[in-house]
Coordinates of C-alpha atoms and ligand atoms in Angstrom, one line a residue:
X252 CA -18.6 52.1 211.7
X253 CA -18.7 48.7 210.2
X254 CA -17.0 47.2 206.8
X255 CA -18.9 46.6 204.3
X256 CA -16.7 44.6 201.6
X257 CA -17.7 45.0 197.7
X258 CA -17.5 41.4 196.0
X259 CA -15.9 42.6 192.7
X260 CA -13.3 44.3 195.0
X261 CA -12.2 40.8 196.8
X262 CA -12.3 38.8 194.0
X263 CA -9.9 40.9 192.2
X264 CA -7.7 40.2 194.9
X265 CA -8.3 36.7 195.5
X266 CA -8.0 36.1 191.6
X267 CA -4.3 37.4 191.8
X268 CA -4.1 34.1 193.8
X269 CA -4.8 31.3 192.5
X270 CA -4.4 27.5 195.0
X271 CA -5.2 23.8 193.7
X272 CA -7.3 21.4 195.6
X273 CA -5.8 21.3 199.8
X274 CA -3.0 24.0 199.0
X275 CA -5.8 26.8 199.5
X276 CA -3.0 28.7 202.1
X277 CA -3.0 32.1 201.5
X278 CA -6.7 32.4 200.1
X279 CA -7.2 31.0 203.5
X280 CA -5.4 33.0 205.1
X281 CA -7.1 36.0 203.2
X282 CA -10.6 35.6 204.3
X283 CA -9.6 34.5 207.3
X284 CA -8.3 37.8 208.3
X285 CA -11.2 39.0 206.5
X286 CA -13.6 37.7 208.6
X287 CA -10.9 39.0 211.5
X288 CA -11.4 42.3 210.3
X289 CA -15.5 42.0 210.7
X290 CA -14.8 41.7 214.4
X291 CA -15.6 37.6 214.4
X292 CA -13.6 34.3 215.8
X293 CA -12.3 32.4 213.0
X294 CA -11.1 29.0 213.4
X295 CA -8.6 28.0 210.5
X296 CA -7.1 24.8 209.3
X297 CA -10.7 22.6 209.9
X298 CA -10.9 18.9 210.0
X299 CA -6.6 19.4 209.3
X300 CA -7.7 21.2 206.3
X301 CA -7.3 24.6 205.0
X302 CA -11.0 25.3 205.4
X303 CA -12.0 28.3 207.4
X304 CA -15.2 28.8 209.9
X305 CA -16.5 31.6 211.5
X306 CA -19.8 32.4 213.2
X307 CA -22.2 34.8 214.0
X308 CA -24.5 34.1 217.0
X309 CA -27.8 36.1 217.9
X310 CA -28.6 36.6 221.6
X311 CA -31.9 34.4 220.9
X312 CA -32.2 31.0 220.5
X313 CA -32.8 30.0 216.6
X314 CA -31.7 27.6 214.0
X315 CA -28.1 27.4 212.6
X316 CA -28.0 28.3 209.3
X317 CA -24.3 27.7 207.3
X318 CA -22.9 29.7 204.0
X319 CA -20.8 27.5 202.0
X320 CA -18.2 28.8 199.7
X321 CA -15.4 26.9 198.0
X322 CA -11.9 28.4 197.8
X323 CA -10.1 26.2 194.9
X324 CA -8.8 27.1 191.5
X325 CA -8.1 24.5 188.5
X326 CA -4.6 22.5 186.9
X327 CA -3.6 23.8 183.9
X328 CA -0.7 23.2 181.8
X329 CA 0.2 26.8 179.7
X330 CA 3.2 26.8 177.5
X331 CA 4.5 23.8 178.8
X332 CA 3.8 25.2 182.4
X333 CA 1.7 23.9 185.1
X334 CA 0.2 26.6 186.7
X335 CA -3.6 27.5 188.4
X336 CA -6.4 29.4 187.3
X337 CA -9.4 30.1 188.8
X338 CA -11.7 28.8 186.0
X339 CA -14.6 27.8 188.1
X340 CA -15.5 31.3 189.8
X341 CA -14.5 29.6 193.4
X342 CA -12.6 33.3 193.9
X343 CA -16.0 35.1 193.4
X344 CA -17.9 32.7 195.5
X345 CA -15.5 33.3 198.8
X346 CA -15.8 36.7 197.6
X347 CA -19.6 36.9 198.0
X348 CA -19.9 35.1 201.3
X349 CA -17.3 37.4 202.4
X350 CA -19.4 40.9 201.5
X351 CA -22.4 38.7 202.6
X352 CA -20.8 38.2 206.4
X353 CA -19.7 41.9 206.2
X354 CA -23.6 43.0 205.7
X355 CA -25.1 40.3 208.4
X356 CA -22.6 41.5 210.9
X357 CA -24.9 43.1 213.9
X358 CA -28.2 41.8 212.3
X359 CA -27.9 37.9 213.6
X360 CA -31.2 38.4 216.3
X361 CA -31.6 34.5 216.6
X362 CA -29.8 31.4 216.5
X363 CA -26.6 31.3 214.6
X364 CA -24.6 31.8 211.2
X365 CA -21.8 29.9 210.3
X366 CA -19.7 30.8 208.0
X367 CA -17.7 28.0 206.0
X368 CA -15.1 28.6 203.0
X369 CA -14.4 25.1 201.8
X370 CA -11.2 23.5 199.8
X371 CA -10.8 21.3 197.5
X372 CA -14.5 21.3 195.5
X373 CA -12.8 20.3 192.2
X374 CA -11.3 17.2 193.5
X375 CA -14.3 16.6 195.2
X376 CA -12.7 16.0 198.7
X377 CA -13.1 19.3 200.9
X378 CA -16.9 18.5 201.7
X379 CA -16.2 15.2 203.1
X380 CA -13.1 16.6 205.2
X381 CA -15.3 19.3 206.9
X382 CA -18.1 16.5 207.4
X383 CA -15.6 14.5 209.1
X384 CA -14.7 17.1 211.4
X385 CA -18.1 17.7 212.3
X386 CA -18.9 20.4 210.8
X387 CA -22.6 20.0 210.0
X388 CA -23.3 18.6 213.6
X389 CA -25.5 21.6 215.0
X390 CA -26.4 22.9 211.3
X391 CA -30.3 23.0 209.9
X392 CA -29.8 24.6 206.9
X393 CA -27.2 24.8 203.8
X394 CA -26.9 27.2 201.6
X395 CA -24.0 27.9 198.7
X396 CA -24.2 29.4 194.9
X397 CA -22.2 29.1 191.5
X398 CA -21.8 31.7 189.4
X399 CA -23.1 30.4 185.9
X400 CA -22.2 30.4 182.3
X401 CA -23.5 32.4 179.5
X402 CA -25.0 29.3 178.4
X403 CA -27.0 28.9 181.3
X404 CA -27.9 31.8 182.9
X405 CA -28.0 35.5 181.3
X406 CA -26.0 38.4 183.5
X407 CA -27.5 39.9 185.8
X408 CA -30.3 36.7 185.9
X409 CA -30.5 34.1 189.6
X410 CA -32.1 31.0 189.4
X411 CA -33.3 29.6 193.1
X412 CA -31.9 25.3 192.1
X413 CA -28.9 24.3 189.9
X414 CA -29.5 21.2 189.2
X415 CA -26.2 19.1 189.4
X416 CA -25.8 15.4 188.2
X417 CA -24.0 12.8 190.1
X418 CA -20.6 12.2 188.9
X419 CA -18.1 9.7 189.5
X420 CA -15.1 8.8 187.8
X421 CA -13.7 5.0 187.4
X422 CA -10.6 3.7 186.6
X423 CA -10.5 0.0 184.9
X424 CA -7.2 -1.7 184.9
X425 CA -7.0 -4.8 182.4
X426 CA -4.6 -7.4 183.6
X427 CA -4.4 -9.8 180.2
X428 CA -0.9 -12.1 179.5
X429 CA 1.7 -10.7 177.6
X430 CA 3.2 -12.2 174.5
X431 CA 5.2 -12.4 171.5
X432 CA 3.0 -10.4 169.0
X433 CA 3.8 -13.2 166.5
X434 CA 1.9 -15.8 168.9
X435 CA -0.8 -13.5 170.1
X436 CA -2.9 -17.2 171.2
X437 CA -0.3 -17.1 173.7
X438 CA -1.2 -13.8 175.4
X439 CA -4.6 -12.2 175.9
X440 CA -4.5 -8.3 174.6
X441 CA -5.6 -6.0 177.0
X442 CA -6.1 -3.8 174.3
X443 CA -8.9 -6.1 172.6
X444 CA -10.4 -6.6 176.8
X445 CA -10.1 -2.9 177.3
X446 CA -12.1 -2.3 174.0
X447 CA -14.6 -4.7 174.5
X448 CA -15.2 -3.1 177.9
X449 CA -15.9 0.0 176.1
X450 CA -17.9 -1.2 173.7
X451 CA -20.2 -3.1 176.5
X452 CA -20.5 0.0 179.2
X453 CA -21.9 2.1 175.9
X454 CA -24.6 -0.5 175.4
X455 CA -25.8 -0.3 178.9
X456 CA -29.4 1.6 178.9
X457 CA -30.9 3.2 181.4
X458 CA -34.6 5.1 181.6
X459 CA -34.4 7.7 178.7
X460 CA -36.3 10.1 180.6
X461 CA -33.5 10.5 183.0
X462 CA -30.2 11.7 182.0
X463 CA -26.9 9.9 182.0
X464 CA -23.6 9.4 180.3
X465 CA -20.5 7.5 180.5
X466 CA -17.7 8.5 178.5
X467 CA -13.9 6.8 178.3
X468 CA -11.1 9.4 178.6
X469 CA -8.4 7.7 179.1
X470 CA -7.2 4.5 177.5
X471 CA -3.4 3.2 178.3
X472 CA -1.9 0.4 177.1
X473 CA 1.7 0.1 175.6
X474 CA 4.1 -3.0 176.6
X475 CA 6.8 -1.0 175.6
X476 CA 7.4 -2.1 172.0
X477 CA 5.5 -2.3 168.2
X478 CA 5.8 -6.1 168.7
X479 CA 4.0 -6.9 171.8
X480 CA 0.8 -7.9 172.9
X481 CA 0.6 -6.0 175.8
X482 CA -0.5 -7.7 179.3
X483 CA -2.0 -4.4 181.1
X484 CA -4.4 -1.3 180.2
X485 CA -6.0 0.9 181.9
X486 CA -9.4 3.2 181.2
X487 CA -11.0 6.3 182.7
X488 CA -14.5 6.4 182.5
X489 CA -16.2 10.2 183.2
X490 CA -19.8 8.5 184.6
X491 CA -22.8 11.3 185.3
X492 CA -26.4 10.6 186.3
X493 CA -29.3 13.2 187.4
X494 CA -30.2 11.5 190.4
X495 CA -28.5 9.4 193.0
X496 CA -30.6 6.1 192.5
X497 CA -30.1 6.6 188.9
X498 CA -26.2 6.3 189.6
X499 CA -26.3 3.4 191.7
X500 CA -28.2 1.4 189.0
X501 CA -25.4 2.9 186.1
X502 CA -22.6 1.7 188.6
X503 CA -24.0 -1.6 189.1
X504 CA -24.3 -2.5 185.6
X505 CA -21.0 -0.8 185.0
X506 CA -19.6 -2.9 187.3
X507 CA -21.1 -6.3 185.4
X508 CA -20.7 -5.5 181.9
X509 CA -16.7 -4.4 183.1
X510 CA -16.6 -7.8 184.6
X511 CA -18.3 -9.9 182.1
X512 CA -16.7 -8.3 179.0
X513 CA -12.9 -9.1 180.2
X514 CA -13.8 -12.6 181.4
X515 CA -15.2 -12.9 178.2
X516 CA -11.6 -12.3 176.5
X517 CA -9.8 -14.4 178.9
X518 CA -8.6 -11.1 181.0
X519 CA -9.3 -10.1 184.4
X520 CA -10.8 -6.3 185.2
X521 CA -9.8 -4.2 188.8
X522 CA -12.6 -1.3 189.0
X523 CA -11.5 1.9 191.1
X524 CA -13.6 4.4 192.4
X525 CA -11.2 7.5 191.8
X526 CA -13.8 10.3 192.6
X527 CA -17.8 10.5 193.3
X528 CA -19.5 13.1 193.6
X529 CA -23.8 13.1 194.9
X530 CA -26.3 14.7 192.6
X531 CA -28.5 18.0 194.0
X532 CA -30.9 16.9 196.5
X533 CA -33.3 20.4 197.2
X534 CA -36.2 20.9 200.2
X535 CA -38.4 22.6 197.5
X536 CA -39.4 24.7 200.6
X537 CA -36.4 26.2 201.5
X538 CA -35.4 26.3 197.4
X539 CA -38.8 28.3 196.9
X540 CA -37.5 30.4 199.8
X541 CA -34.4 31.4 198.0
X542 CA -36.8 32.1 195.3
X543 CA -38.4 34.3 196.8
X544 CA -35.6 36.0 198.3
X545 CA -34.2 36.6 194.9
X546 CA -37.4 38.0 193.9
X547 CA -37.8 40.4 196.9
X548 CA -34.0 41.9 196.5
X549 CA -33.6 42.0 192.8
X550 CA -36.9 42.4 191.3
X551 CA -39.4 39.5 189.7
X552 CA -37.6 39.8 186.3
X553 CA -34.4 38.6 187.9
X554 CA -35.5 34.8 188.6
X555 CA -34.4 32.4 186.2
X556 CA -35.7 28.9 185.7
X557 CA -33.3 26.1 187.0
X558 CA -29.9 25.5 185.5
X559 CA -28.6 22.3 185.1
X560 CA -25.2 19.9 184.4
X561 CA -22.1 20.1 186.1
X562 CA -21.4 18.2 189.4
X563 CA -21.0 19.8 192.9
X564 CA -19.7 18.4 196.2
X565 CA -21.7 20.6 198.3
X566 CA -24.3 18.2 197.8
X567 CA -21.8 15.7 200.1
X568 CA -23.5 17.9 202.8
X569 CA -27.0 17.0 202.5
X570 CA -26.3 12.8 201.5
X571 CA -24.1 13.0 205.1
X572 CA -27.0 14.7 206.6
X573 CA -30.4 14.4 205.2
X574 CA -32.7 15.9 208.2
X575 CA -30.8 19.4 207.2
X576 CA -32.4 21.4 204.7
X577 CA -30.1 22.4 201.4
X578 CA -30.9 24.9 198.6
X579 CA -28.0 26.4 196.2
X580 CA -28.5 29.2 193.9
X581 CA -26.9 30.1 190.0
X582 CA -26.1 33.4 190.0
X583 CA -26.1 34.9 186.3
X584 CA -22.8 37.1 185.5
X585 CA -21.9 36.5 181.9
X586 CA -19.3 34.0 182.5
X587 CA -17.7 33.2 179.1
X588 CA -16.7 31.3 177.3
X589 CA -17.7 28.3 179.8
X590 CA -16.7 27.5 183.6
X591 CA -13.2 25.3 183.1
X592 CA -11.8 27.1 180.5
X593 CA -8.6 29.0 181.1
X594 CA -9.8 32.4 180.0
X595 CA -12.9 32.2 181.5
X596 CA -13.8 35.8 182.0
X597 CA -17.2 37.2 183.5
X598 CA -18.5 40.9 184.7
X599 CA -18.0 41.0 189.0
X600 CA -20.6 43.6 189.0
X601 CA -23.2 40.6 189.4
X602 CA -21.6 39.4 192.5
X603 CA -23.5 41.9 194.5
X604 CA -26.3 39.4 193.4
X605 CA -25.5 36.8 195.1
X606 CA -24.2 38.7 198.3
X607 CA -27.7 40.1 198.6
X608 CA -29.7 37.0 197.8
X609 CA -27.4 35.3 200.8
X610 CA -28.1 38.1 202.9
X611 CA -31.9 38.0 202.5
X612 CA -32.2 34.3 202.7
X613 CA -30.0 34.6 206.5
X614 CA -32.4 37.1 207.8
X615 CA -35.5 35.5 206.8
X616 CA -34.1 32.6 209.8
X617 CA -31.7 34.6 211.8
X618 CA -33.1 38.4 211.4
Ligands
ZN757 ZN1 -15.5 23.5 188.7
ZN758 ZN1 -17.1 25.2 190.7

């Protein structure tokens, strides 16, 4: 008799365990022996990772088809505490591709199923580890799933594309001269460079009829005393563009106006890349595939139109290896009051959703 695991069931567990970014060890652990439990080889620690694969092979030759699920929870600081929550619903998606392994088991006719539960999503890093160890090297298609907030998707609702942006995250260090805040001709203020290089990345315009943002959160700059023109600051910029092309143009003029605008206050400008993250590339075929899938397990009512926003590094998979075919579903469970808060809350009844929509789209290839 073979295990068949309920979703809401696991993720109640996994949510009593909560790992940042690369320290995923005992969720690891837990769907490894999960996937133990199924009757399957798992091999753990990936790419010197805590990522965990495991596959399903039919006795005829097929395509490879791969389940991605990512296994991180968020930072937060509580009371003066730093602890981790799972804000993001990464619990209920290893919890879905779990169940989903547990109903495929036995039905694999053709080619092959792998099975991936990825770390470190949030700091955008666990997609490019597993690329690196080689992960996608026999694999033709990709397939992974968010659950959704309220504001995008209703309960109970799927929608076949979500429709991530391109994000990436800068860091701007002015190096000015310090001086006597009496003599300030003496110095140059990184504050008054760091300002003007705000100022000049918010007038850079791109095609309204994309979308794109750039947004400083962090500004630094204290030399230490009220009577200082400080010689150093430093600037986080959150950058996010709908497409890929439309992100290299942003950076590029990012780049020039950063440049230009502390030259022009006689202060030099280091730009680091501290994060980047590719926007949703979809094969419309394989997307209308999940579509359909969708449609055929939980009724015509149940598809959504897209969702958007948000970034994503499973779409690291498809940029490393373009020839494969990627699709990633929302999946519509009441999540409120928005992915990233701390008491994010949402109904694991709708999990089953998204087990059954990865199930259907497997067999369709592999059945
Ligand atoms: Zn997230
Ligand atoms: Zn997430």
């Amino acid at each position: 008799m073979s295990v068949i695991y309920d979703p809401a069931e696991l993720r109640a567990d996994l949510h009593e365990m909560p790992e940042l970014a690369m320290r995923e060890v005992r969720t690891a652990a837990y769907a490894a022996e999960k996937l133990e439990a199924l009757g399957l080889k798992v091999e753990r620690g990936v790419g010197g990772t805590t990522g965990v694969t495991a596959v399903i092979e039919g006795a005829e030759p097929g395509p490879v088809v791969m389940l991605r699920a990512d296994m991180d929870a968020l930072p937060f600081v509580i009371d003066g505490k730093d602890c981790a929550i799972h804000a993001c619903g990464h619990d209920a998606h290893t919890a879905m591709l779990l169940a989903a392994a547990s109903r495929l088991v036995g039905k694999v006719k053709r080619g092959k199923l792998k099975l991936v539960l990825q770390p470190a999503e949030e700091t955008c890093a666990g997609a490019n580890a597993l690329i690196a160890a080689g992960i996608l090297e026999d694999v033709d298609y990709v397939l992974g799933a968010h659950i959704r907030p309220i504001q995008d998707l209703p309960a109970g609702k799927v929608c076949s594309g979500v429709r991530h942006t391109a994000s990436t995250t800068i860091r701007v260090t002015v190096k000015g001269r310090g001086a006597h805040a009496a003599r300030p001709h003496l110095g140059v203020n990184a504050i008054d460079a760091g300002g003007a290089i705000v100022a000049a990345v918010q007038g850079i315009w791109l095609n309204p009829t994309g979308v794109w943002s750039a947004k400083a959160t962090q500004f630094h700059a204290d030399a230490g005393g009220t009577n200082i023109v400080p010689d150093r600051a430093t600037i986080t910029f959150d950058v996010r563009a709908q497409t890929n092309e439309l992100m290299n143009e942003y950076m590029e003029k990012i780049r020039t106006a950063v440049e230009y605008a502390a030259k022009a206050h006689g202060a030099e400008a280091d730009l680091e890349i501290l994060l980047t993250c590719p926007a949703a590339v979809y094969d419309e075929d394989f997307k209308a595939e999940v579509g359909d899938a969708i449609r055929e397990v939980l009724g015509d009512d149940a598809l959504a139109a897209d969702c958007g926003g948000g970034g994503e590094d499973f779409h690291c998979y498809k940029l490393a290896k373009p020839s494969m075919k990627a699709a990633y579903f929302g999946v519509g469970v009441g999540a409120t009051p928005g992915l990233h808060a701390p008491n994010m809350t949402f109904d694991p009844k709708y999990l089953i959703n998204g087990v059954k929509v990865f199930e259907a789209v497997v067999l369709k290839h592999l059945g």
